[in-house]
Short mmCIF file of C-alpha atoms in Angstrom, two decimals:
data_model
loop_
_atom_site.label_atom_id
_atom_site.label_comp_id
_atom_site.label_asym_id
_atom_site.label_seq_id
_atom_site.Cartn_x
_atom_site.Cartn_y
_atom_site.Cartn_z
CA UNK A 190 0.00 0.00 0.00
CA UNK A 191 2.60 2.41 1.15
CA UNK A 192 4.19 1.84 -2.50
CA UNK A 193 1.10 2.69 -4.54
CA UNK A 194 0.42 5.84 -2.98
CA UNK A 195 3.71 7.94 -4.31
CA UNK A 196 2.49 6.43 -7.49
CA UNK A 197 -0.79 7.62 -7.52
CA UNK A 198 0.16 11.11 -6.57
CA UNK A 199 2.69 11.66 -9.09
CA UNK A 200 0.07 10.14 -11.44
CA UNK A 201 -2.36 12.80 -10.03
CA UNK A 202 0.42 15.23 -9.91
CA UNK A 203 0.85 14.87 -13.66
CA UNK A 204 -2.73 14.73 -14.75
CA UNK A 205 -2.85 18.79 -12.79
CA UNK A 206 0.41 19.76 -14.96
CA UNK A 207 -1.66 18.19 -18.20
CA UNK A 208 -4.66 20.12 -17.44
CA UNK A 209 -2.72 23.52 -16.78
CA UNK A 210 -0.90 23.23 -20.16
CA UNK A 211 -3.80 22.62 -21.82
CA UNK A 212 -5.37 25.45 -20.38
CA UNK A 213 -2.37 27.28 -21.03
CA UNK A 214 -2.79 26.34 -25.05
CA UNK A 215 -6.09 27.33 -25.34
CA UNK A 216 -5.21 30.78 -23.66
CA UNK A 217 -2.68 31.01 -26.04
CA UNK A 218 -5.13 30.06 -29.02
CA UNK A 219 -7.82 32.91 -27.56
CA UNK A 220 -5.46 35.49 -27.31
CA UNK A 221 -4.13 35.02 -30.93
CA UNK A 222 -7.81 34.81 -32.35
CA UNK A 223 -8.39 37.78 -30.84
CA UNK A 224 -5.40 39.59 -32.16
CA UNK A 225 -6.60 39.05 -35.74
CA UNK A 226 -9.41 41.14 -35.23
CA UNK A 227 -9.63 45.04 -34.33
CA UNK A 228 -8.94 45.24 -30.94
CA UNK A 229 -11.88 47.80 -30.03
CA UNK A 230 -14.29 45.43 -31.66
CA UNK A 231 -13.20 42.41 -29.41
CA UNK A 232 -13.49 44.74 -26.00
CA UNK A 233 -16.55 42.77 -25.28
CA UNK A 234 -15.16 40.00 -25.11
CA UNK A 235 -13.98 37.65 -21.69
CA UNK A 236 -10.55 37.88 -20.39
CA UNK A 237 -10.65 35.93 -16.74
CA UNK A 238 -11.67 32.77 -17.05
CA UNK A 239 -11.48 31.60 -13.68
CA UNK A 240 -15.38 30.90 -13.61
CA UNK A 241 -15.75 29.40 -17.08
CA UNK A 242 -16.32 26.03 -18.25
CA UNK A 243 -16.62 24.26 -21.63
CA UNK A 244 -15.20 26.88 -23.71
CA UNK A 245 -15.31 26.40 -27.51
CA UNK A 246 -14.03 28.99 -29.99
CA UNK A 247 -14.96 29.65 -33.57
CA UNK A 248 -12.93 31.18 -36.00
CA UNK A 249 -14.10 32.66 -39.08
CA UNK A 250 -10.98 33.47 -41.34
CA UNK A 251 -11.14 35.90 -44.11
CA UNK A 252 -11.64 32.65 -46.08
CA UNK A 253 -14.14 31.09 -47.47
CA UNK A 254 -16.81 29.48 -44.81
CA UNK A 255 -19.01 26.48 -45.84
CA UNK A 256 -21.33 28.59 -47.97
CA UNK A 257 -20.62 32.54 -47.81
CA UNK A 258 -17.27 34.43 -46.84
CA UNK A 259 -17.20 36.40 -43.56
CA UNK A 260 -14.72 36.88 -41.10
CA UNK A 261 -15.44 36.73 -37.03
CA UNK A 262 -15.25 34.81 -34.12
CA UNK A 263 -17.69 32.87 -31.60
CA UNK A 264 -16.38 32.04 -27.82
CA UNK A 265 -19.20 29.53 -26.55
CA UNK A 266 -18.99 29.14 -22.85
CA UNK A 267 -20.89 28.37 -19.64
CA UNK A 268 -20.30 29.96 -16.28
CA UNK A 269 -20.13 28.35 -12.62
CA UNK A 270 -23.91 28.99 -11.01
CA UNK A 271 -22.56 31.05 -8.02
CA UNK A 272 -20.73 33.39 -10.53
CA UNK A 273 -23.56 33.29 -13.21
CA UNK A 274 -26.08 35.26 -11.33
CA UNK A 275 -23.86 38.28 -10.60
CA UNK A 276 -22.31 38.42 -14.13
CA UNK A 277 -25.74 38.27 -15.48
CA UNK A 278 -26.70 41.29 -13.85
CA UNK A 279 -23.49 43.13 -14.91
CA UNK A 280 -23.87 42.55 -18.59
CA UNK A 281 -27.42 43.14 -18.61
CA UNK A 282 -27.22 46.53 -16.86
CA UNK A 283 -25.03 47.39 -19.53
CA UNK A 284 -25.99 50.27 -22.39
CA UNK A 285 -26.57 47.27 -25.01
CA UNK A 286 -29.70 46.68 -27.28
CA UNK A 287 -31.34 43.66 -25.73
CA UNK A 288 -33.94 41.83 -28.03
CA UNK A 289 -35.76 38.90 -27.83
CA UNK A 290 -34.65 35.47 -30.32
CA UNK A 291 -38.57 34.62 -31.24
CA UNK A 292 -38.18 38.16 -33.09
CA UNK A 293 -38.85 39.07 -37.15
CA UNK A 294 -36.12 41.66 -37.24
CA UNK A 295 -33.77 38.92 -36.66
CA UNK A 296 -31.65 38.18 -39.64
CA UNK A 297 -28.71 35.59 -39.47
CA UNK A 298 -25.23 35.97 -40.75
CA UNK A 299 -23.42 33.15 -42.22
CA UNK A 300 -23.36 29.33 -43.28
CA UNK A 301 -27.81 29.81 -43.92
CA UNK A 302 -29.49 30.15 -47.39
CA UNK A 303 -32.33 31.42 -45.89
CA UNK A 304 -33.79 34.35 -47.22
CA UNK A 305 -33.64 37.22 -45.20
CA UNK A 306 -34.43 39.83 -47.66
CA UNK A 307 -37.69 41.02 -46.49
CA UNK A 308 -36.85 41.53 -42.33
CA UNK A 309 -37.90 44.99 -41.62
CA UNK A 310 -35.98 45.88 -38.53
CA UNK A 311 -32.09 45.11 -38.69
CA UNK A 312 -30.43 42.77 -36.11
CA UNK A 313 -27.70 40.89 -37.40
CA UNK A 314 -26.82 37.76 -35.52
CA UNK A 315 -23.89 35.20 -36.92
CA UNK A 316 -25.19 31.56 -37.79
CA UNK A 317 -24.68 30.08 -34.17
CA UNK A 318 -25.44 26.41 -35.65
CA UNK A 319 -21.71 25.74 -35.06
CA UNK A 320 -22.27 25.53 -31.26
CA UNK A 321 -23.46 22.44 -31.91
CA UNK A 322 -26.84 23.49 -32.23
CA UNK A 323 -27.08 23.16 -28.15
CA UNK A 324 -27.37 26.75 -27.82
CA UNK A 325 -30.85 26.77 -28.96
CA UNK A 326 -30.30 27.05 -32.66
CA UNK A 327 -31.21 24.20 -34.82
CA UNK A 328 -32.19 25.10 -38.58
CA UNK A 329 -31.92 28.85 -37.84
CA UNK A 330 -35.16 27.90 -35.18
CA UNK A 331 -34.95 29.28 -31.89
CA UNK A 332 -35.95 28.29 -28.29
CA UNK A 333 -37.46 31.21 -27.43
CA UNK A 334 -35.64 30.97 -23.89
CA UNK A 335 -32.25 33.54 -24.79
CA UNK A 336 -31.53 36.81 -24.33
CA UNK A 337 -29.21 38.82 -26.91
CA UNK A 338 -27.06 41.33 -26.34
CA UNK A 339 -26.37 43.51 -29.35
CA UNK A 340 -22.81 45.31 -28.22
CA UNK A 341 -23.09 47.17 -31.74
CA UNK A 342 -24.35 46.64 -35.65
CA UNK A 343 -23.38 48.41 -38.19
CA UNK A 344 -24.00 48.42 -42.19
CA UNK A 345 -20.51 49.04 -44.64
CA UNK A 346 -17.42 47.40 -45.63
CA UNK A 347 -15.08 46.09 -42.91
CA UNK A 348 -12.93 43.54 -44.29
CA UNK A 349 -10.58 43.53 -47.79
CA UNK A 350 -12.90 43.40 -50.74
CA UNK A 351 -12.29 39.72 -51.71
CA UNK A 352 -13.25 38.28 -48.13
CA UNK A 353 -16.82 40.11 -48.54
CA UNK A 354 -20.10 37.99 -48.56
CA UNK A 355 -21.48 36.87 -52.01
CA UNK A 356 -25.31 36.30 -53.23
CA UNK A 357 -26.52 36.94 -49.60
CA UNK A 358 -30.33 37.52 -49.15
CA UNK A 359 -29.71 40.30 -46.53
CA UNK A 360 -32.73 42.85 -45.83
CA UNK A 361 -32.11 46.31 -47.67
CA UNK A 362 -29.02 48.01 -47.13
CA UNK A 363 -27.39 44.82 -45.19
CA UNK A 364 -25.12 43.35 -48.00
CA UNK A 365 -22.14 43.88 -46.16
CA UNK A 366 -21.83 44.84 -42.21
CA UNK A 367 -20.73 44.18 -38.95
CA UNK A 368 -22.14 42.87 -35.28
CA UNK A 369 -21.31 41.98 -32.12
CA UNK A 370 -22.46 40.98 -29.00
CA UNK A 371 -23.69 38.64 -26.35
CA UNK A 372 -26.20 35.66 -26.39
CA UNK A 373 -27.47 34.41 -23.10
CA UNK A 374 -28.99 31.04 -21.72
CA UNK A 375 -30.06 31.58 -18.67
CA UNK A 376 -31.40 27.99 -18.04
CA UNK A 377 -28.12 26.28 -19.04
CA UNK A 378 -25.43 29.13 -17.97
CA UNK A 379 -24.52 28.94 -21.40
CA UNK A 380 -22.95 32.78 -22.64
CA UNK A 381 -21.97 33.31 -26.30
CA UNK A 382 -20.08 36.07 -27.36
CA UNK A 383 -19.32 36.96 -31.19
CA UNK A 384 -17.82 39.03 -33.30
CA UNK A 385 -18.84 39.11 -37.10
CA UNK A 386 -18.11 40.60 -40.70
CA UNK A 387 -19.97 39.34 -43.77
#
């Protein structure tokens, strides 16, 4: 007995030096996603991650994406439940444009071929069906259940020429743009932030 327990805690010793590392990588990965975007349009964005869990991030390259080209980024997350309730207050006491998902003005951003052309009001969202639809998106349907945060929208050109969306069916005025902003699950403690271009 006495001889299986140094090997168990340099065993457990290691697996803590794994999991910092790897923590340490994806850090690493963040920060250097982040740099390839305008650093005043990323301000929204996390930078402690002590009370985060499950965090998966997107990256849209100027490059071609599965059906249009865009440019952004998508940090999916969830949040501890002691820390959830506090941050939840912070973010939505901020100055942001809070809508509802079960909305018409809603148009989405991305990998859909839905037709958007018609929305009246103009709130861009990015295609969240990368999240693996568990954020309440499946087929461009929504829950009903988030919040959204819109941090900023705006219509124009803000990426080189041959990275801009092609054969979009954007509402007037929406062919090319930018958003950002926060999504919110408050049943699941999910929080998705994004950053987009089309």
């Amino acid at each position: 007995m006495r001889k299986i327990f140094p090997v168990l805690f340099i065993v457990f010793l290691l697996s803590c030096s794994s999991g910092e590392n790897q923590e340490k990588r994806w850090l690493e990965n963040y920060n250097e996603s982040l740099l390839g975007f305008p650093p005043r349009d990323c301000l929204h964005f996390p930078f402690d991650f002590r009370n985060f869990s499950n965090k998966k991030i997107i990256v849209y390259p100027q490059e071609a994406s599965k059906v249009n080209l865009m440019a952004g980024l998508i940090l999916d997350t969830r949040v501890n439940d002691l820390f959830f309730k506090d941050y939840y207050n912070i973010l939505v006491n901020q100055d942001f444009k809070k809508i509802a998902m079960l909305n018409d003005s809603i148009f989405f951003i991305g990998d859909t071929l839905e037709d958007f052309s018609s929305v009246k009001f103009k709130y861009p969202l990015p295609d969240f069906s990368e999240c693996y639809d568990e954020f309440g998106f499946s087929s461009n349907k929504l829950s009903g259940k988030e919040e959204v945060l819109i941090v900023e929208y705006k219509q124009g050109e803000f990426i080189n020429s041959e990275y801009l969306v092609k054969n979009l069916n954007t509402p007037d005025g929406w062919r090319h743009g930018m958003s950002r902003g926060i999504a919110i699950d408050s049943l699941r403690k999910r929080i998705v932030y994004w950053l987009v271009y089309w």
